[in-house]
Structures are given as structure tokens and as C-alpha cells.
PDB file of N, CA and C in Angstrom:
ATOM      1  N   MET A   1      -6.068   1.197  26.144  1.00  0.00           N
ATOM      2  CA  MET A   1      -5.418   0.548  25.023  1.00  0.00           C
ATOM      3  C   MET A   1      -6.487  -0.096  24.135  1.00  0.00           C
ATOM      4  N   ASP A   2      -6.473   0.215  22.860  1.00  0.00           N
ATOM      5  CA  ASP A   2      -7.434  -0.338  21.908  1.00  0.00           C
ATOM      6  C   ASP A   2      -6.972  -1.699  21.423  1.00  0.00           C
ATOM      7  N   ILE A   3      -7.936  -2.569  21.184  1.00  0.00           N
ATOM      8  CA  ILE A   3      -7.648  -3.888  20.635  1.00  0.00           C
ATOM      9  C   ILE A   3      -7.860  -3.833  19.130  1.00  0.00           C
ATOM     10  N   ASN A   4      -6.900  -4.357  18.399  1.00  0.00           N
ATOM     11  CA  ASN A   4      -7.023  -4.383  16.948  1.00  0.00           C
ATOM     12  C   ASN A   4      -8.115  -5.353  16.529  1.00  0.00           C
ATOM     13  N   PRO A   5      -8.932  -4.954  15.561  1.00  0.00           N
ATOM     14  CA  PRO A   5      -9.968  -5.876  15.080  1.00  0.00           C
ATOM     15  C   PRO A   5      -9.337  -7.023  14.298  1.00  0.00           C
ATOM     16  N   PRO A   6     -10.014  -8.153  14.210  1.00  0.00           N
ATOM     17  CA  PRO A   6      -9.471  -9.283  13.443  1.00  0.00           C
ATOM     18  C   PRO A   6      -9.287  -8.909  11.980  1.00  0.00           C
ATOM     19  N   LYS A   7      -8.228  -9.438  11.372  1.00  0.00           N
ATOM     20  CA  LYS A   7      -7.957  -9.158   9.963  1.00  0.00           C
ATOM     21  C   LYS A   7      -8.721 -10.083   9.030  1.00  0.00           C
ATOM     22  N   CYS A   8      -9.248 -11.166   9.555  1.00  0.00           N
ATOM     23  CA  CYS A   8     -10.033 -12.065   8.710  1.00  0.00           C
ATOM     24  C   CYS A   8     -11.183 -12.639   9.541  1.00  0.00           C
ATOM     25  N   THR A   9     -12.189 -13.110   8.822  1.00  0.00           N
ATOM     26  CA  THR A   9     -13.368 -13.663   9.477  1.00  0.00           C
ATOM     27  C   THR A   9     -13.540 -15.121   9.062  1.00  0.00           C
ATOM     28  N   ASP A  10     -14.504 -15.772   9.682  1.00  0.00           N
ATOM     29  CA  ASP A  10     -14.782 -17.150   9.295  1.00  0.00           C
ATOM     30  C   ASP A  10     -15.227 -17.222   7.834  1.00  0.00           C
ATOM     31  N   ILE A  11     -15.911 -16.197   7.348  1.00  0.00           N
ATOM     32  CA  ILE A  11     -16.347 -16.168   5.948  1.00  0.00           C
ATOM     33  C   ILE A  11     -15.139 -16.083   5.013  1.00  0.00           C
ATOM     34  N   ASP A  12     -14.112 -15.335   5.407  1.00  0.00           N
ATOM     35  CA  ASP A  12     -12.885 -15.271   4.598  1.00  0.00           C
ATOM     36  C   ASP A  12     -12.278 -16.665   4.443  1.00  0.00           C
ATOM     37  N   TYR A  13     -12.222 -17.419   5.537  1.00  0.00           N
ATOM     38  CA  TYR A  13     -11.617 -18.751   5.471  1.00  0.00           C
ATOM     39  C   TYR A  13     -12.518 -19.718   4.706  1.00  0.00           C
ATOM     40  N   ILE A  14     -13.823 -19.605   4.878  1.00  0.00           N
ATOM     41  CA  ILE A  14     -14.746 -20.458   4.129  1.00  0.00           C
ATOM     42  C   ILE A  14     -14.609 -20.193   2.634  1.00  0.00           C
ATOM     43  N   ASN A  15     -14.522 -18.927   2.243  1.00  0.00           N
ATOM     44  CA  ASN A  15     -14.335 -18.599   0.826  1.00  0.00           C
ATOM     45  C   ASN A  15     -13.031 -19.175   0.299  1.00  0.00           C
ATOM     46  N   PHE A  16     -11.983 -19.143   1.104  1.00  0.00           N
ATOM     47  CA  PHE A  16     -10.713 -19.754   0.697  1.00  0.00           C
ATOM     48  C   PHE A  16     -10.895 -21.254   0.491  1.00  0.00           C
ATOM     49  N   LEU A  17     -11.575 -21.931   1.411  1.00  0.00           N
ATOM     50  CA  LEU A  17     -11.775 -23.372   1.284  1.00  0.00           C
ATOM     51  C   LEU A  17     -12.569 -23.723   0.028  1.00  0.00           C
ATOM     52  N   ILE A  18     -13.552 -22.911  -0.303  1.00  0.00           N
ATOM     53  CA  ILE A  18     -14.341 -23.155  -1.511  1.00  0.00           C
ATOM     54  C   ILE A  18     -13.472 -23.011  -2.753  1.00  0.00           C
ATOM     55  N   ALA A  19     -12.591 -22.024  -2.761  1.00  0.00           N
ATOM     56  CA  ALA A  19     -11.773 -21.749  -3.939  1.00  0.00           C
ATOM     57  C   ALA A  19     -10.525 -22.628  -4.038  1.00  0.00           C
ATOM     58  N   ALA A  20     -10.066 -23.167  -2.909  1.00  0.00           N
ATOM     59  CA  ALA A  20      -8.823 -23.944  -2.908  1.00  0.00           C
ATOM     60  C   ALA A  20      -9.020 -25.277  -3.615  1.00  0.00           C
ATOM     61  N   SER A  21      -7.952 -25.735  -4.263  1.00  0.00           N
ATOM     62  CA  SER A  21      -8.067 -27.014  -4.965  1.00  0.00           C
ATOM     63  C   SER A  21      -7.205 -28.108  -4.350  1.00  0.00           C
ATOM     64  N   ASN A  22      -6.048 -27.773  -3.792  1.00  0.00           N
ATOM     65  CA  ASN A  22      -5.151 -28.809  -3.284  1.00  0.00           C
ATOM     66  C   ASN A  22      -4.684 -28.593  -1.849  1.00  0.00           C
ATOM     67  N   VAL A  23      -4.374 -27.371  -1.500  1.00  0.00           N
ATOM     68  CA  VAL A  23      -3.781 -27.091  -0.192  1.00  0.00           C
ATOM     69  C   VAL A  23      -4.782 -26.306   0.639  1.00  0.00           C
ATOM     70  N   PHE A  24      -5.062 -26.795   1.852  1.00  0.00           N
ATOM     71  CA  PHE A  24      -6.079 -26.193   2.708  1.00  0.00           C
ATOM     72  C   PHE A  24      -5.478 -25.811   4.052  1.00  0.00           C
ATOM     73  N   SER A  25      -4.537 -24.900   4.059  1.00  0.00           N
ATOM     74  CA  SER A  25      -3.886 -24.502   5.305  1.00  0.00           C
ATOM     75  C   SER A  25      -4.016 -23.000   5.504  1.00  0.00           C
ATOM     76  N   CYS A  26      -3.770 -22.563   6.727  1.00  0.00           N
ATOM     77  CA  CYS A  26      -3.813 -21.137   7.016  1.00  0.00           C
ATOM     78  C   CYS A  26      -2.702 -20.402   6.268  1.00  0.00           C
ATOM     79  N   THR A  27      -1.565 -21.052   6.104  1.00  0.00           N
ATOM     80  CA  THR A  27      -0.458 -20.451   5.357  1.00  0.00           C
ATOM     81  C   THR A  27      -0.864 -20.217   3.909  1.00  0.00           C
ATOM     82  N   GLU A  28      -1.509 -21.193   3.305  1.00  0.00           N
ATOM     83  CA  GLU A  28      -1.951 -21.050   1.922  1.00  0.00           C
ATOM     84  C   GLU A  28      -3.045 -19.988   1.808  1.00  0.00           C
ATOM     85  N   ALA A  29      -3.926 -19.907   2.796  1.00  0.00           N
ATOM     86  CA  ALA A  29      -4.969 -18.876   2.783  1.00  0.00           C
ATOM     87  C   ALA A  29      -4.343 -17.487   2.782  1.00  0.00           C
ATOM     88  N   ALA A  30      -3.305 -17.294   3.579  1.00  0.00           N
ATOM     89  CA  ALA A  30      -2.630 -15.997   3.618  1.00  0.00           C
ATOM     90  C   ALA A  30      -1.933 -15.700   2.296  1.00  0.00           C
ATOM     91  N   ARG A  31      -1.372 -16.727   1.648  1.00  0.00           N
ATOM     92  CA  ARG A  31      -0.700 -16.539   0.356  1.00  0.00           C
ATOM     93  C   ARG A  31      -1.664 -16.094  -0.733  1.00  0.00           C
ATOM     94  N   CYS A  32      -2.929 -16.416  -0.596  1.00  0.00           N
ATOM     95  CA  CYS A  32      -3.922 -16.077  -1.622  1.00  0.00           C
ATOM     96  C   CYS A  32      -4.279 -14.598  -1.634  1.00  0.00           C
ATOM     97  N   TYR A  33      -3.934 -13.882  -0.573  1.00  0.00           N
ATOM     98  CA  TYR A  33      -4.229 -12.455  -0.533  1.00  0.00           C
ATOM     99  C   TYR A  33      -3.172 -11.701  -1.320  1.00  0.00           C
ATOM    100  N   PRO A  34      -3.574 -10.635  -2.008  1.00  0.00           N
ATOM    101  CA  PRO A  34      -2.594  -9.847  -2.759  1.00  0.00           C
ATOM    102  C   PRO A  34      -1.640  -9.129  -1.809  1.00  0.00           C
ATOM    103  N   ASP A  35      -0.526  -8.684  -2.349  1.00  0.00           N
ATOM    104  CA  ASP A  35       0.455  -7.944  -1.545  1.00  0.00           C
ATOM    105  C   ASP A  35      -0.060  -6.531  -1.312  1.00  0.00           C
ATOM    106  N   ILE A  36      -0.894  -6.403  -0.295  1.00  0.00           N
ATOM    107  CA  ILE A  36      -1.429  -5.098   0.078  1.00  0.00           C
ATOM    108  C   ILE A  36      -1.091  -4.849   1.542  1.00  0.00           C
ATOM    109  N   ALA A  37      -1.132  -3.598   1.917  1.00  0.00           N
ATOM    110  CA  ALA A  37      -0.873  -3.263   3.322  1.00  0.00           C
ATOM    111  C   ALA A  37      -1.966  -3.854   4.198  1.00  0.00           C
ATOM    112  N   ASN A  38      -1.572  -4.405   5.321  1.00  0.00           N
ATOM    113  CA  ASN A  38      -2.494  -4.928   6.329  1.00  0.00           C
ATOM    114  C   ASN A  38      -3.251  -6.186   5.879  1.00  0.00           C
ATOM    115  N   ALA A  39      -2.697  -6.937   4.943  1.00  0.00           N
ATOM    116  CA  ALA A  39      -3.320  -8.203   4.526  1.00  0.00           C
ATOM    117  C   ALA A  39      -3.188  -9.212   5.674  1.00  0.00           C
ATOM    118  N   PRO A  40      -4.140 -10.125   5.820  1.00  0.00           N
ATOM    119  CA  PRO A  40      -4.062 -11.095   6.925  1.00  0.00           C
ATOM    120  C   PRO A  40      -2.910 -12.082   6.727  1.00  0.00           C
ATOM    121  N   SER A  41      -2.255 -12.399   7.817  1.00  0.00           N
ATOM    122  CA  SER A  41      -1.167 -13.381   7.789  1.00  0.00           C
ATOM    123  C   SER A  41      -1.734 -14.756   8.140  1.00  0.00           C
ATOM    124  N   HIS A  42      -0.883 -15.776   8.068  1.00  0.00           N
ATOM    125  CA  HIS A  42      -1.360 -17.112   8.436  1.00  0.00           C
ATOM    126  C   HIS A  42      -1.767 -17.153   9.906  1.00  0.00           C
ATOM    127  N   ASP A  43      -1.123 -16.347  10.741  1.00  0.00           N
ATOM    128  CA  ASP A  43      -1.498 -16.292  12.154  1.00  0.00           C
ATOM    129  C   ASP A  43      -2.907 -15.713  12.336  1.00  0.00           C
ATOM    130  N   ALA A  44      -3.290 -14.770  11.474  1.00  0.00           N
ATOM    131  CA  ALA A  44      -4.638 -14.202  11.562  1.00  0.00           C
ATOM    132  C   ALA A  44      -5.678 -15.281  11.276  1.00  0.00           C
ATOM    133  N   PHE A  45      -5.400 -16.153  10.298  1.00  0.00           N
ATOM    134  CA  PHE A  45      -6.332 -17.237  10.003  1.00  0.00           C
ATOM    135  C   PHE A  45      -6.351 -18.269  11.131  1.00  0.00           C
ATOM    136  N   THR A  46      -5.197 -18.546  11.711  1.00  0.00           N
ATOM    137  CA  THR A  46      -5.136 -19.489  12.833  1.00  0.00           C
ATOM    138  C   THR A  46      -5.949 -18.966  14.014  1.00  0.00           C
ATOM    139  N   ARG A  47      -5.786 -17.685  14.343  1.00  0.00           N
ATOM    140  CA  ARG A  47      -6.553 -17.093  15.443  1.00  0.00           C
ATOM    141  C   ARG A  47      -8.049 -17.118  15.140  1.00  0.00           C
ATOM    142  N   CYS A  48      -8.406 -16.879  13.881  1.00  0.00           N
ATOM    143  CA  CYS A  48      -9.812 -16.929  13.483  1.00  0.00           C
ATOM    144  C   CYS A  48     -10.395 -18.312  13.756  1.00  0.00           C
ATOM    145  N   LEU A  49      -9.665 -19.354  13.382  1.00  0.00           N
ATOM    146  CA  LEU A  49     -10.148 -20.713  13.600  1.00  0.00           C
ATOM    147  C   LEU A  49     -10.212 -21.058  15.090  1.00  0.00           C
ATOM    148  N   GLN A  50      -9.290 -20.530  15.877  1.00  0.00           N
ATOM    149  CA  GLN A  50      -9.295 -20.799  17.309  1.00  0.00           C
ATOM    150  C   GLN A  50     -10.439 -20.092  18.019  1.00  0.00           C
ATOM    151  N   ARG A  51     -10.930 -18.988  17.447  1.00  0.00           N
ATOM    152  CA  ARG A  51     -12.058 -18.265  18.044  1.00  0.00           C
ATOM    153  C   ARG A  51     -13.376 -19.007  17.843  1.00  0.00           C
ATOM    154  N   GLN A  52     -13.448 -19.880  16.846  1.00  0.00           N
ATOM    155  CA  GLN A  52     -14.698 -20.573  16.538  1.00  0.00           C
ATOM    156  C   GLN A  52     -14.962 -21.663  17.576  1.00  0.00           C
ATOM    157  N   PRO A  53     -16.154 -21.672  18.139  1.00  0.00           N
ATOM    158  CA  PRO A  53     -16.464 -22.730  19.113  1.00  0.00           C
ATOM    159  C   PRO A  53     -16.632 -24.073  18.389  1.00  0.00           C
ATOM    160  N   PRO A  54     -16.151 -25.143  18.989  1.00  0.00           N
ATOM    161  CA  PRO A  54     -16.326 -26.446  18.352  1.00  0.00           C
ATOM    162  C   PRO A  54     -17.799 -26.859  18.391  1.00  0.00           C
ATOM    163  N   ASP A  55     -18.292 -27.343  17.284  1.00  0.00           N
ATOM    164  CA  ASP A  55     -19.676 -27.778  17.201  1.00  0.00           C
ATOM    165  C   ASP A  55     -19.688 -29.190  16.633  1.00  0.00           C
ATOM    166  N   THR A  56     -19.394 -30.156  17.477  1.00  0.00           N
ATOM    167  CA  THR A  56     -19.251 -31.534  17.017  1.00  0.00           C
ATOM    168  C   THR A  56     -20.570 -32.131  16.550  1.00  0.00           C
ATOM    169  N   GLU A  57     -21.680 -31.698  17.120  1.00  0.00           N
ATOM    170  CA  GLU A  57     -22.978 -32.239  16.706  1.00  0.00           C
ATOM    171  C   GLU A  57     -23.292 -31.850  15.267  1.00  0.00           C
ATOM    172  N   ALA A  58     -23.050 -30.602  14.904  1.00  0.00           N
ATOM    173  CA  ALA A  58     -23.291 -30.160  13.526  1.00  0.00           C
ATOM    174  C   ALA A  58     -22.366 -30.890  12.552  1.00  0.00           C
ATOM    175  N   LEU A  59     -21.119 -31.080  12.956  1.00  0.00           N
ATOM    176  CA  LEU A  59     -20.183 -31.819  12.112  1.00  0.00           C
ATOM    177  C   LEU A  59     -20.660 -33.249  11.908  1.00  0.00           C
ATOM    178  N   TRP A  60     -21.087 -33.902  12.967  1.00  0.00           N
ATOM    179  CA  TRP A  60     -21.556 -35.283  12.868  1.00  0.00           C
ATOM    180  C   TRP A  60     -22.762 -35.377  11.939  1.00  0.00           C
ATOM    181  N   GLU A  61     -23.690 -34.440  12.043  1.00  0.00           N
ATOM    182  CA  GLU A  61     -24.869 -34.449  11.177  1.00  0.00           C
ATOM    183  C   GLU A  61     -24.468 -34.339   9.706  1.00  0.00           C
ATOM    184  N   GLU A  62     -23.412 -33.593   9.423  1.00  0.00           N
ATOM    185  CA  GLU A  62     -22.955 -33.437   8.042  1.00  0.00           C
ATOM    186  C   GLU A  62     -22.298 -34.688   7.487  1.00  0.00           C
ATOM    187  N   VAL A  63     -21.568 -35.436   8.317  1.00  0.00           N
ATOM    188  CA  VAL A  63     -20.740 -36.531   7.789  1.00  0.00           C
ATOM    189  C   VAL A  63     -21.263 -37.920   8.107  1.00  0.00           C
ATOM    190  N   LYS A  64     -22.288 -38.055   8.927  1.00  0.00           N
ATOM    191  CA  LYS A  64     -22.675 -39.398   9.369  1.00  0.00           C
ATOM    192  C   LYS A  64     -23.143 -40.293   8.231  1.00  0.00           C
ATOM    193  N   SER A  65     -23.668 -39.742   7.173  1.00  0.00           N
ATOM    194  CA  SER A  65     -24.102 -40.577   6.053  1.00  0.00           C
ATOM    195  C   SER A  65     -22.902 -41.169   5.293  1.00  0.00           C
ATOM    196  N   TYR A  66     -21.697 -40.613   5.490  1.00  0.00           N
ATOM    197  CA  TYR A  66     -20.501 -41.121   4.827  1.00  0.00           C
ATOM    198  C   TYR A  66     -19.708 -42.102   5.683  1.00  0.00           C
ATOM    199  N   VAL A  67     -20.122 -42.310   6.939  1.00  0.00           N
ATOM    200  CA  VAL A  67     -19.372 -43.133   7.884  1.00  0.00           C
ATOM    201  C   VAL A  67     -20.012 -44.517   7.972  1.00  0.00           C
ATOM    202  N   LYS A  68     -19.163 -45.547   7.833  1.00  0.00           N
ATOM    203  CA  LYS A  68     -19.631 -46.922   8.051  1.00  0.00           C
ATOM    204  C   LYS A  68     -19.423 -47.251   9.511  1.00  0.00           C
ATOM    205  N   LEU A  69     -20.500 -47.489  10.227  1.00  0.00           N
ATOM    206  CA  LEU A  69     -20.398 -47.800  11.661  1.00  0.00           C
ATOM    207  C   LEU A  69     -20.059 -49.277  11.858  1.00  0.00           C
TER     208      LEU A  69
END
């Protein structure tokens, strides 16, 4: 049995975040795709985000200058 390849990548979601102005959800990311066959659904974006390993150290390095301790 073959496994279907992912319909979206982390780069797809990053590009959506860069272009989005107000709503930053997987549902909205899926809405941004044109009505074409095999377009990614909101579940495809959710699975993409769940595949990403959490990297709390990198996140902290990015935001620590904005945090008042």
C-alpha cells in the first residue's frame, strides 16, 4: 500500500503566514488556495504543523528581546 505524499509543506504555511493580514489559521490557509483538484485542505495544514518538531530554544532566541522578565 502506497502512502500519499503530503499536500503542503512547511514552506507553504510560512508563505501563507507572510501573506496573511488578519487570520492565521489552517482553515484560512486552505481557503487561500484556488479551487483546483487536489488542493490542500485545512487538515493537510494541521498535519503539516504536527509533523514539525517543537524547537523551543529557537523560539526563545527569537522572542526573548521582546519579553520583560
